Structures are given as C-alpha cells and as structure tokens.
Tab-separated table of N, CA and C in Angstrom:
chain	number	residue	atom	x	y	z
A	1	ALA	N	-10.555	-26.336	-14.922
A	1	ALA	CA	-12.292	-26.201	-14.388
A	1	ALA	C	-12.788	-25.107	-14.988
A	2	GLY	N	-12.908	-24.814	-16.314
A	2	GLY	CA	-13.176	-23.916	-16.590
A	2	GLY	C	-12.606	-22.203	-16.545
A	3	LYS	N	-11.970	-22.176	-15.860
A	3	LYS	CA	-11.825	-20.825	-15.375
A	3	LYS	C	-10.664	-20.727	-16.383
A	4	THR	N	-10.142	-18.705	-16.729
A	4	THR	CA	-9.474	-18.393	-18.206
A	4	THR	C	-8.238	-18.183	-17.008
A	5	ARG	N	-6.891	-18.102	-17.600
A	5	ARG	CA	-5.728	-18.041	-16.643
A	5	ARG	C	-5.892	-16.399	-16.201
A	6	GLN	N	-6.614	-15.493	-16.447
A	6	GLN	CA	-6.804	-14.261	-15.278
A	6	GLN	C	-7.766	-14.265	-14.111
A	7	ALA	N	-8.566	-15.605	-14.544
A	7	ALA	CA	-9.335	-15.613	-12.695
A	7	ALA	C	-8.504	-16.573	-12.297
A	8	VAL	N	-8.111	-17.163	-12.905
A	8	VAL	CA	-7.005	-18.347	-11.512
A	8	VAL	C	-6.373	-17.374	-11.083
A	9	ALA	N	-5.703	-16.656	-12.027
A	9	ALA	CA	-4.949	-15.499	-11.467
A	9	ALA	C	-5.107	-14.742	-10.337
A	10	LYS	N	-6.414	-14.274	-10.428
A	10	LYS	CA	-7.067	-13.777	-9.426
A	10	LYS	C	-6.438	-14.390	-7.520
A	11	ASP	N	-7.235	-16.217	-7.724
A	11	ASP	CA	-7.407	-16.895	-7.198
A	11	ASP	C	-5.822	-16.631	-6.518
A	12	VAL	N	-4.873	-17.651	-7.245
A	12	VAL	CA	-3.774	-18.019	-6.868
A	12	VAL	C	-3.385	-15.797	-5.495
A	13	ILE	N	-3.300	-14.852	-5.998
A	13	ILE	CA	-3.083	-13.635	-5.535
A	13	ILE	C	-4.224	-13.600	-4.063
A	14	ARG	N	-5.346	-14.232	-4.315
A	14	ARG	CA	-5.814	-14.183	-2.550
A	14	ARG	C	-5.410	-14.771	-1.565
A	15	GLU	N	-4.501	-16.493	-2.649
A	15	GLU	CA	-3.992	-17.152	-1.485
A	15	GLU	C	-2.391	-16.545	-1.280
A	16	ALA	N	-2.106	-16.203	-1.858
A	16	ALA	CA	-0.540	-15.393	-1.593
A	16	ALA	C	-0.661	-14.172	-0.704
A	17	TRP	N	-2.146	-13.954	-0.515
A	17	TRP	CA	-1.748	-12.119	0.588
A	17	TRP	C	-2.390	-12.992	1.704
A	18	GLY	N	-2.627	-14.272	2.199
A	18	GLY	CA	-2.733	-14.845	2.806
A	18	GLY	C	-2.390	-15.451	3.514
A	19	ALA	N	-1.323	-15.692	2.332
A	19	ALA	CA	0.600	-16.025	3.493
A	19	ALA	C	1.323	-14.492	3.806
A	20	TYR	N	1.079	-14.467	3.049
A	20	TYR	CA	2.036	-13.296	2.787
A	20	TYR	C	1.050	-12.261	4.637
A	21	GLY	N	-0.519	-12.414	5.319
A	21	GLY	CA	-0.679	-11.580	5.737
A	21	GLY	C	-0.268	-12.596	7.253
A	22	ALA	N	0.274	-13.920	7.748
A	22	ALA	CA	0.492	-14.716	7.888
A	22	ALA	C	2.432	-14.414	7.822
A	23	THR	N	2.434	-13.701	7.390
A	23	THR	CA	3.934	-13.664	7.288
A	23	THR	C	4.294	-15.369	6.898
A	24	ASP	N	3.579	-15.615	6.211
A	24	ASP	CA	4.617	-16.877	5.062
A	24	ASP	C	5.360	-16.684	4.112
A	25	TYR	N	6.473	-15.698	4.218
A	25	TYR	CA	6.789	-15.078	2.691
A	25	TYR	C	7.482	-15.688	1.434
A	26	LYS	N	7.256	-17.053	1.824
A	26	LYS	CA	7.936	-17.743	1.310
A	26	LYS	C	6.834	-18.820	-0.042
A	27	THR	N	6.068	-18.808	1.213
A	27	THR	CA	4.441	-19.249	0.269
A	27	THR	C	3.818	-18.399	-1.234
A	28	ALA	N	3.987	-16.960	0.325
A	28	ALA	CA	3.036	-15.847	-0.634
A	28	ALA	C	3.692	-15.306	-1.916
A	29	ILE	N	5.264	-15.765	-2.371
A	29	ILE	CA	6.422	-14.772	-2.620
A	29	ILE	C	5.973	-16.273	-4.070
A	30	ARG	N	6.173	-17.474	-3.811
A	30	ARG	CA	5.649	-18.697	-4.517
A	30	ARG	C	4.458	-18.677	-4.932
A	31	LYS	N	3.081	-18.066	-4.220
A	31	LYS	CA	1.874	-17.502	-4.873
A	31	LYS	C	1.870	-16.102	-5.789
A	32	PHE	N	2.782	-15.229	-5.687
A	32	PHE	CA	2.790	-13.848	-6.533
A	32	PHE	C	3.553	-14.140	-7.658
A	33	ASN	N	4.509	-15.171	-7.045
A	33	ASN	CA	5.320	-15.270	-8.520
A	33	ASN	C	4.103	-16.599	-9.623
A	34	GLN	N	3.654	-17.055	-9.202
A	34	GLN	CA	2.427	-18.130	-9.851
A	34	GLN	C	1.077	-17.452	-10.620
A	35	ALA	N	0.879	-16.603	-9.599
A	35	ALA	CA	0.090	-15.497	-10.334
A	35	ALA	C	0.275	-14.748	-11.562
A	36	TRP	N	1.333	-14.356	-10.964
A	36	TRP	CA	2.302	-13.595	-12.271
A	36	TRP	C	2.666	-14.646	-13.610
A	37	LEU	N	2.741	-15.606	-13.797
A	37	LEU	CA	3.320	-16.290	-14.626
A	37	LEU	C	1.823	-16.964	-15.518
A	38	LEU	N	1.236	-16.638	-14.709
A	38	LEU	CA	-0.392	-17.226	-15.276
A	38	LEU	C	-1.190	-16.092	-15.668
A	39	ASP	N	-1.323	-14.271	-15.699
A	39	ASP	CA	-1.101	-13.415	-15.671
A	39	ASP	C	-0.030	-12.367	-15.782
A	40	PRO	N	0.491	-12.529	-16.485
A	40	PRO	CA	1.606	-10.700	-16.177
A	40	PRO	C	0.988	-9.320	-16.176
A	41	GLU	N	-0.612	-9.750	-16.889
A	41	GLU	CA	-0.931	-8.426	-16.357
A	41	GLU	C	-0.971	-8.298	-15.762
A	42	ASN	N	-1.475	-8.825	-15.134
A	42	ASN	CA	-1.976	-8.605	-13.237
A	42	ASN	C	-1.722	-8.158	-12.370
A	43	GLY	N	-1.983	-6.535	-12.538
A	43	GLY	CA	-0.270	-5.362	-11.541
A	43	GLY	C	-0.325	-5.737	-9.622
A	44	ASP	N	-1.464	-6.873	-9.131
A	44	ASP	CA	-1.567	-6.344	-8.128
A	44	ASP	C	-0.217	-7.609	-7.740
A	45	ALA	N	-0.256	-8.882	-7.988
A	45	ALA	CA	1.467	-9.753	-8.248
A	45	ALA	C	2.339	-8.876	-8.033
A	46	TYR	N	2.714	-7.807	-8.991
A	46	TYR	CA	3.793	-6.789	-9.049
A	46	TYR	C	3.394	-6.354	-7.530
A	47	HIS	N	2.547	-6.187	-6.920
A	47	HIS	CA	2.095	-5.308	-5.973
A	47	HIS	C	3.137	-6.269	-5.203
A	48	GLY	N	2.513	-7.139	-4.304
A	48	GLY	CA	2.782	-8.120	-3.745
A	48	GLY	C	4.631	-8.762	-4.056
A	49	PHE	N	5.294	-8.424	-5.071
A	49	PHE	CA	6.581	-8.492	-5.092
A	49	PHE	C	7.680	-7.267	-3.859
A	50	ALA	N	6.629	-6.278	-4.729
A	50	ALA	CA	7.414	-5.053	-3.555
A	50	ALA	C	7.373	-5.394	-2.660
A	51	LEU	N	6.018	-6.058	-1.971
A	51	LEU	CA	5.980	-5.727	-0.639
A	51	LEU	C	6.871	-6.693	-0.167
A	52	ILE	N	7.330	-7.665	-0.356
A	52	ILE	CA	7.823	-8.887	-0.396
A	52	ILE	C	9.246	-8.392	-0.309
A	53	SER	N	9.971	-7.164	-1.533
A	53	SER	CA	10.901	-6.766	-1.421
A	53	SER	C	11.310	-6.460	-0.738
A	54	THR	N	9.932	-5.388	0.162
A	54	THR	CA	10.510	-4.025	1.715
A	54	THR	C	10.633	-5.097	2.669
A	55	VAL	N	9.452	-6.157	3.126
A	55	VAL	CA	9.888	-6.605	4.011
A	55	VAL	C	10.627	-7.768	4.250
A	56	ARG	N	10.628	-8.180	3.491
A	56	ARG	CA	11.565	-9.542	3.651
A	56	ARG	C	12.680	-9.451	2.883
A	57	ASP	N	13.067	-8.732	2.097
A	57	ASP	CA	14.675	-8.567	1.507
A	57	ASP	C	15.393	-7.383	1.827
A	58	LYS	N	14.520	-6.306	2.237
A	58	LYS	CA	14.694	-5.077	2.427
A	58	LYS	C	15.267	-4.436	1.596
A	59	LYS	N	14.814	-4.150	-0.110
A	59	LYS	CA	15.363	-3.598	-1.200
A	59	LYS	C	14.449	-2.767	-1.644
A	60	ALA	N	15.069	-0.910	-0.548
A	60	ALA	CA	13.811	-0.929	-1.390
A	60	ALA	C	13.874	0.117	-3.052
A	61	ASP	N	15.213	0.005	-3.436
A	61	ASP	CA	14.430	-0.060	-5.188
A	61	ASP	C	14.344	-1.415	-5.851
A	62	GLU	N	14.758	-1.925	-5.030
A	62	GLU	CA	13.944	-3.783	-6.064
A	62	GLU	C	12.374	-2.976	-5.593
A	63	ALA	N	12.148	-2.374	-4.491
A	63	ALA	CA	10.504	-2.714	-4.324
A	63	ALA	C	9.841	-1.370	-5.391
A	64	GLU	N	10.580	-0.198	-5.339
A	64	GLU	CA	9.737	1.028	-5.882
A	64	GLU	C	9.731	0.281	-7.566
A	65	LYS	N	10.603	-0.075	-8.287
A	65	LYS	CA	10.609	-0.741	-9.001
A	65	LYS	C	9.231	-1.542	-10.018
A	66	PHE	N	9.570	-2.578	-8.611
A	66	PHE	CA	7.938	-3.261	-8.339
A	66	PHE	C	6.235	-2.626	-8.283
A	67	PHE	N	6.406	-1.881	-7.910
A	67	PHE	CA	5.337	-0.795	-7.518
A	67	PHE	C	5.132	0.833	-8.456
A	68	ARG	N	6.367	0.721	-9.265
A	68	ARG	CA	6.264	1.421	-10.341
A	68	ARG	C	5.215	0.368	-11.139
A	69	MET	N	5.770	-1.444	-11.815
A	69	MET	CA	5.202	-1.648	-12.379
A	69	MET	C	3.440	-1.990	-12.147
A	70	ALA	N	3.337	-2.281	-11.050
A	70	ALA	CA	1.846	-2.662	-10.494
A	70	ALA	C	1.561	-1.403	-10.647
A	71	ILE	N	1.280	0.330	-10.459
A	71	ILE	CA	0.406	1.003	-10.784
A	71	ILE	C	0.697	1.382	-12.151
A	72	ALA	N	1.251	0.515	-13.026
A	72	ALA	CA	1.153	0.099	-14.364
A	72	ALA	C	-0.025	-0.161	-14.887
A	73	LYS	N	-0.142	-1.188	-13.994
A	73	LYS	CA	-1.021	-2.139	-15.075
A	73	LYS	C	-2.539	-1.576	-15.019
A	74	PRO	N	-3.289	-1.739	-15.958
A	74	PRO	CA	-4.292	-1.690	-15.752
A	74	PRO	C	-5.880	-2.627	-14.210
A	75	GLY	N	-6.758	-1.575	-14.250
A	75	GLY	CA	-6.871	-2.452	-12.438
A	75	GLY	C	-6.608	-3.101	-12.055
A	76	VAL	N	-5.351	-2.255	-10.968
A	76	VAL	CA	-4.728	-2.761	-9.996
A	76	VAL	C	-5.423	-2.388	-9.373
A	77	SER	N	-5.511	-2.319	-8.155
A	77	SER	CA	-6.521	-2.680	-6.683
A	77	SER	C	-5.740	-1.519	-6.525
A	78	ALA	N	-6.730	-0.598	-5.467
A	78	ALA	CA	-6.358	0.589	-4.679
A	78	ALA	C	-5.370	0.319	-3.523
A	79	ASN	N	-5.380	-0.682	-2.980
A	79	ASN	CA	-3.953	-1.281	-2.426
A	79	ASN	C	-2.775	-1.015	-2.904
A	80	ALA	N	-2.456	-0.947	-4.115
A	80	ALA	CA	-1.159	-1.357	-4.674
A	80	ALA	C	-1.491	0.554	-4.674
A	81	TYR	N	-1.566	1.602	-4.562
A	81	TYR	CA	-1.342	2.436	-4.409
A	81	TYR	C	-1.237	3.331	-3.160
A	82	VAL	N	-1.701	2.720	-2.306
A	82	VAL	CA	-1.513	3.072	-0.941
A	82	VAL	C	-0.286	2.413	-0.318
A	83	SER	N	-0.020	1.209	-0.382
A	83	SER	CA	0.815	0.604	-0.415
A	83	SER	C	2.921	1.237	-0.446
A	84	TYR	N	2.330	2.177	-1.894
A	84	TYR	CA	3.601	2.433	-2.338
A	84	TYR	C	3.400	3.760	-1.409
A	85	GLY	N	2.387	4.676	-1.876
A	85	GLY	CA	1.654	5.526	-0.493
A	85	GLY	C	3.216	5.980	0.819
A	86	ARG	N	2.759	4.379	1.605
A	86	ARG	CA	3.174	4.759	2.038
A	86	ARG	C	4.821	4.505	1.714
A	87	PHE	N	4.555	3.415	1.796
A	87	PHE	CA	6.851	3.577	1.237
A	87	PHE	C	7.550	4.373	1.261
A	88	LEU	N	6.421	5.746	0.562
A	88	LEU	CA	7.288	6.922	-0.103
A	88	LEU	C	7.489	7.905	1.202
A	89	TRP	N	6.029	7.160	2.253
A	89	TRP	CA	6.237	8.795	3.118
A	89	TRP	C	7.367	7.912	3.855
A	90	ILE	N	7.387	6.784	3.809
A	90	ILE	CA	8.508	5.953	5.286
A	90	ILE	C	9.947	6.241	4.403
A	91	VAL	N	10.614	6.627	3.702
A	91	VAL	CA	11.954	6.686	2.704
A	91	VAL	C	11.330	8.649	2.329
A	92	ASP	N	11.000	9.377	2.911
A	92	ASP	CA	10.978	10.271	2.983
A	92	ASP	C	10.077	11.667	1.619
A	93	ARG	N	9.962	10.943	1.336
A	93	ARG	CA	9.107	11.456	-0.706
A	93	ARG	C	7.683	12.060	-0.234
A	94	LEU	N	7.382	12.774	1.125
A	94	LEU	CA	5.561	12.892	1.081
A	94	LEU	C	5.439	13.011	0.030
A	95	ASP	N	5.821	14.286	-0.914
A	95	ASP	CA	4.847	14.849	-2.246
A	95	ASP	C	4.134	13.852	-2.723
A	96	GLU	N	5.547	12.668	-3.511
A	96	GLU	CA	4.831	11.754	-3.701
A	96	GLU	C	4.039	10.990	-3.570
A	97	SER	N	4.554	10.642	-1.835
A	97	SER	CA	2.788	9.820	-1.918
A	97	SER	C	1.668	10.365	-1.495
A	98	LEU	N	1.897	11.785	-1.144
A	98	LEU	CA	0.058	12.507	-1.615
A	98	LEU	C	-0.149	12.052	-2.728
A	99	VAL	N	0.307	12.127	-3.590
A	99	VAL	CA	-0.184	12.011	-5.104
A	99	VAL	C	-0.468	10.602	-5.196
A	100	GLN	N	0.001	9.233	-4.363
A	100	GLN	CA	-0.254	8.605	-4.633
A	100	GLN	C	-1.539	7.939	-4.205
A	101	LEU	N	-2.163	8.473	-2.292
A	101	LEU	CA	-2.478	8.274	-1.763
A	101	LEU	C	-3.893	8.557	-2.020
A	102	GLN	N	-3.724	9.681	-2.647
A	102	GLN	CA	-5.249	10.838	-3.928
A	102	GLN	C	-5.298	9.522	-4.828
A	103	LYS	N	-4.307	8.969	-5.536
A	103	LYS	CA	-4.819	8.047	-6.957
A	103	LYS	C	-5.562	6.413	-6.571
A	104	ALA	N	-5.337	6.194	-4.873
A	104	ALA	CA	-5.542	5.182	-4.099
A	104	ALA	C	-7.160	5.879	-4.223
A	105	MET	N	-7.538	6.692	-2.849
A	105	MET	CA	-8.977	7.120	-3.294
A	105	MET	C	-10.014	7.046	-4.897
A	106	ALA	N	-8.590	7.519	-5.477
A	106	ALA	CA	-9.596	8.134	-6.946
A	106	ALA	C	-10.032	6.459	-7.252
A	107	VAL	N	-9.485	5.614	-7.348
A	107	VAL	CA	-9.525	4.158	-7.894
A	107	VAL	C	-11.021	3.436	-7.029
A	108	SER	N	-10.796	3.829	-5.681
A	108	SER	CA	-11.366	3.584	-4.649
A	108	SER	C	-11.322	4.422	-3.473
A	109	PRO	N	-12.843	5.526	-3.564
A	109	PRO	CA	-12.830	6.055	-2.281
A	109	PRO	C	-13.079	6.342	-0.792
A	110	THR	N	-12.792	4.425	-1.026
A	110	THR	CA	-13.544	3.843	0.727
A	110	THR	C	-11.711	3.402	0.630
A	111	ALA	N	-10.627	3.604	-0.038
A	111	ALA	CA	-9.726	2.620	-0.335
A	111	ALA	C	-9.157	2.721	1.069
A	112	HIS	N	-8.951	1.748	1.538
A	112	HIS	CA	-8.398	0.948	3.651
A	112	HIS	C	-7.096	1.937	3.882
A	113	ASP	N	-6.458	2.500	4.616
A	113	ASP	CA	-5.452	3.061	5.643
A	113	ASP	C	-5.175	4.333	4.448
A	114	ALA	N	-5.222	4.271	3.275
A	114	ALA	CA	-5.352	5.813	2.200
A	114	ALA	C	-4.708	6.668	3.523
A	115	ARG	N	-6.148	7.559	4.198
A	115	ARG	CA	-6.420	8.322	5.263
A	115	ARG	C	-5.199	8.318	5.824
A	116	LEU	N	-5.402	7.247	7.146
A	116	LEU	CA	-4.002	6.757	7.661
A	116	LEU	C	-2.799	7.275	7.263
A	117	HIS	N	-2.794	7.379	6.562
A	117	HIS	CA	-0.945	7.515	5.480
A	117	HIS	C	-0.804	9.070	5.312
A	118	ILE	N	-1.978	8.722	4.743
A	118	ILE	CA	-2.177	11.345	4.700
A	118	ILE	C	-1.548	11.638	5.459
A	119	ALA	N	-2.937	11.589	6.795
A	119	ALA	CA	-2.566	11.444	7.797
A	119	ALA	C	-1.089	11.849	8.583
A	120	ARG	N	-0.474	10.677	8.376
A	120	ARG	CA	1.187	10.486	9.299
A	120	ARG	C	1.883	11.829	8.429
A	121	VAL	N	1.816	11.833	6.262
A	121	VAL	CA	2.422	12.515	5.746
A	121	VAL	C	2.551	13.739	6.507
A	122	TYR	N	0.724	13.832	6.688
A	122	TYR	CA	1.017	15.273	7.070
A	122	TYR	C	1.325	16.261	7.752
A	123	TYR	N	1.852	15.238	9.354
A	123	TYR	CA	2.648	15.059	10.364
A	123	TYR	C	3.898	15.215	10.372
A	124	LYS	N	4.122	14.673	9.075
A	124	LYS	CA	5.724	13.908	8.725
A	124	LYS	C	6.432	15.769	8.368
A	125	MET	N	5.362	16.647	7.510
A	125	MET	CA	5.169	18.094	7.210
A	125	MET	C	4.757	19.131	8.125
A	126	LYS	N	4.762	18.466	9.183
A	126	LYS	CA	4.743	19.362	10.384
A	126	LYS	C	3.444	20.255	10.095
A	127	ASP	N	2.632	19.879	9.045
A	127	ASP	CA	1.068	20.378	9.252
A	127	ASP	C	0.345	20.153	10.118
A	128	PHE	N	-0.318	20.135	10.735
A	128	PHE	CA	-0.466	19.184	12.041
A	128	PHE	C	-2.128	19.369	11.960
A	129	SER	N	-2.623	19.934	11.510
A	129	SER	CA	-4.049	20.914	11.120
A	129	SER	C	-4.069	19.756	10.523
A	130	LYS	N	-4.179	19.569	9.784
A	130	LYS	CA	-3.725	18.754	7.857
A	130	LYS	C	-3.918	17.186	8.915
A	131	ALA	N	-2.219	16.868	9.318
A	131	ALA	CA	-2.660	15.697	9.866
A	131	ALA	C	-4.169	15.214	10.959
A	132	CYS	N	-4.415	16.076	11.704
A	132	CYS	CA	-5.606	16.035	12.599
A	132	CYS	C	-7.027	15.626	11.677
A	133	GLU	N	-6.982	16.424	10.508
A	133	GLU	CA	-8.417	16.129	9.214
A	133	GLU	C	-8.465	15.172	8.774
A	134	TRP	N	-7.267	14.777	8.541
A	134	TRP	CA	-6.986	13.662	7.968
A	134	TRP	C	-6.881	12.131	8.628
A	135	ALA	N	-6.712	12.377	9.747
A	135	ALA	CA	-7.378	11.533	10.931
A	135	ALA	C	-8.119	11.109	11.674
A	136	ARG	N	-9.455	12.370	11.257
A	136	ARG	CA	-11.090	12.162	11.606
A	136	ARG	C	-11.300	11.231	11.021
A	137	LEU	N	-10.788	11.881	9.044
A	137	LEU	CA	-11.568	11.161	8.493
A	137	LEU	C	-11.441	9.576	8.082
A	138	ALA	N	-9.643	9.217	8.608
A	138	ALA	CA	-9.483	7.943	8.351
A	138	ALA	C	-9.876	7.510	9.865
A	139	LYS	N	-10.314	7.532	10.761
A	139	LYS	CA	-11.799	7.287	11.813
A	139	LYS	C	-12.695	6.519	11.012
A	140	ALA	N	-12.739	7.591	10.513
A	140	ALA	CA	-14.294	7.481	9.693
A	140	ALA	C	-14.211	6.620	8.468
A	141	ASN	N	-14.065	6.288	8.588
A	141	ASN	CA	-12.890	5.343	6.791
A	141	ASN	C	-12.826	4.044	7.436
A	142	ASN	N	-12.852	3.385	8.668
A	142	ASN	CA	-12.734	2.444	9.484
A	142	ASN	C	-11.317	2.230	9.936
A	143	ASP	N	-9.992	3.504	8.947
A	143	ASP	CA	-9.220	2.520	8.768
A	143	ASP	C	-8.299	2.132	9.906
A	144	ALA	N	-6.836	1.577	10.183
A	144	ALA	CA	-6.710	0.834	10.898
A	144	ALA	C	-5.647	1.347	12.272
A	145	LEU	N	-6.678	2.117	12.647
A	145	LEU	CA	-5.843	3.503	13.201
A	145	LEU	C	-5.261	2.339	14.898
A	146	PRO	N	-3.899	3.067	14.743
A	146	PRO	CA	-3.073	2.697	15.648
A	146	PRO	C	-3.592	3.213	17.255
A	147	PRO	N	-3.686	2.150	18.300
A	147	PRO	CA	-3.615	3.118	20.046
A	147	PRO	C	-3.395	4.227	19.394
A	148	ASP	N	-4.735	5.739	20.050
A	148	ASP	CA	-3.781	7.146	20.444
A	148	ASP	C	-3.855	7.678	18.793
A	149	PHE	N	-3.886	6.947	18.243
A	149	PHE	CA	-2.740	7.729	16.716
A	149	PHE	C	-3.973	8.622	15.829
A	150	LEU	N	-5.198	9.268	16.555
A	150	LEU	CA	-5.923	10.485	16.001
A	150	LEU	C	-5.521	11.738	17.208
A	151	GLU	N	-4.951	11.006	18.507
A	151	GLU	CA	-4.894	12.418	19.324
A	151	GLU	C	-4.022	12.289	19.278
A	152	ASP	N	-2.809	11.659	18.691
A	152	ASP	CA	-1.491	12.163	18.687
A	152	ASP	C	-1.213	12.811	17.322
A	153	MET	N	-2.617	12.854	15.863
A	153	MET	CA	-1.973	13.338	15.159
A	153	MET	C	-3.461	14.977	15.756
A	154	CYS	N	-3.883	15.148	16.327
A	154	CYS	CA	-4.572	16.167	16.256
A	154	CYS	C	-4.176	17.481	17.422
A	155	LYS	N	-2.712	16.316	18.802
A	155	LYS	CA	-2.218	17.239	19.642
A	155	LYS	C	-2.098	18.003	18.989
A	156	LYS	N	-0.901	18.466	18.159
A	156	LYS	CA	-0.226	19.114	18.433
A	156	LYS	C	-0.839	20.183	17.740
A	157	GLY	N	-1.528	19.473	16.458
A	157	GLY	CA	-1.988	21.329	15.886
A	157	GLY	C	-3.688	21.415	16.702
A	158	GLY	N	-3.590	21.372	18.507
A	158	GLY	CA	-4.118	21.881	19.007
A	158	GLY	C	-5.522	22.351	18.484
A	159	THR	N	-5.993	21.033	17.794
A	159	THR	CA	-6.857	20.687	18.071
A	159	THR	C	-8.210	19.816	18.783
A	160	ALA	N	-7.214	18.974	20.144
A	160	ALA	CA	-7.790	17.870	20.391
A	160	ALA	C	-9.229	17.850	20.919
C-alpha cells in the first residue's frame, strides 16, 4: 500500500498492544514478532517481547534481555523505560529502577505511570516523603493510580 517496512511495523505493533491489552498473548507475541521481522531496529517490538516474557512466560532473565535490547534501539517509546523501571522495582533493584523511570521522563515529560512507579520505589526505600511527593505528581500527570494510592503513599510520611 505504498508504506515502508518501518511504517507497517508500527501499525502491527499497535495491533500487538491491542491484543496484549486484551490479554490475548498468543496474538500479541505473533504481532510483535511480525513487527520485528519487518523492522528489527524497532525497539517497541523488543519491549513487547519483554512484557510477554514477564507476564506469560514468567522468565525474568529473558525479559531483562529484551528490555535491554528495547532501550538500546533509537526512538523506542518512553513506555519501554517505564515498563523496565517497573520490572526493576518488582525485583528489588530500586536504584536501577529510578534511572530507567527518569529516562522515561526524559524521552517524554508526561510519560504515563513513570511518576507512579517512582512513588512506589521511594515507598519501598522507606523514603515516605518522596513517595508522597511523587504520588502527588503522578496524580497531577493523570497516571493510573490504584484506589487510595495517594493516601497510602502519604500516610507514613505524615503528609496525608
């Protein structure tokens, strides 16, 4: 249809994210793979591989390999850094998580959920005042805050 391989890969990645969001991981991985075959330099395909490795396959080592490949590609979305940052705080690599989440905000100042995860990292570090501060920033950025998240983050910091 007159599109480049890169443009078609972006379209296919959009379809892959739709399938991923619907928890249709079989279709999602097939679409991410199709996008990768079309454009091996598209980091968002590797981001998809990383999330499928985490959610479906429960293979943290494989997921991390794909996260690193994703963020090494030029033009990867801020969401790849957010997902990698989330992955890192879940496995208790808190300082590394903060680095990736800050990179997400450098790529996109309004990176969705970066502030939410930074709040969680500071909470895990027991720096409750910073957790509260970042939770407020997350709310202002319209991040996907769970119910009572702001209150929970601010309760221990005495700033509720």
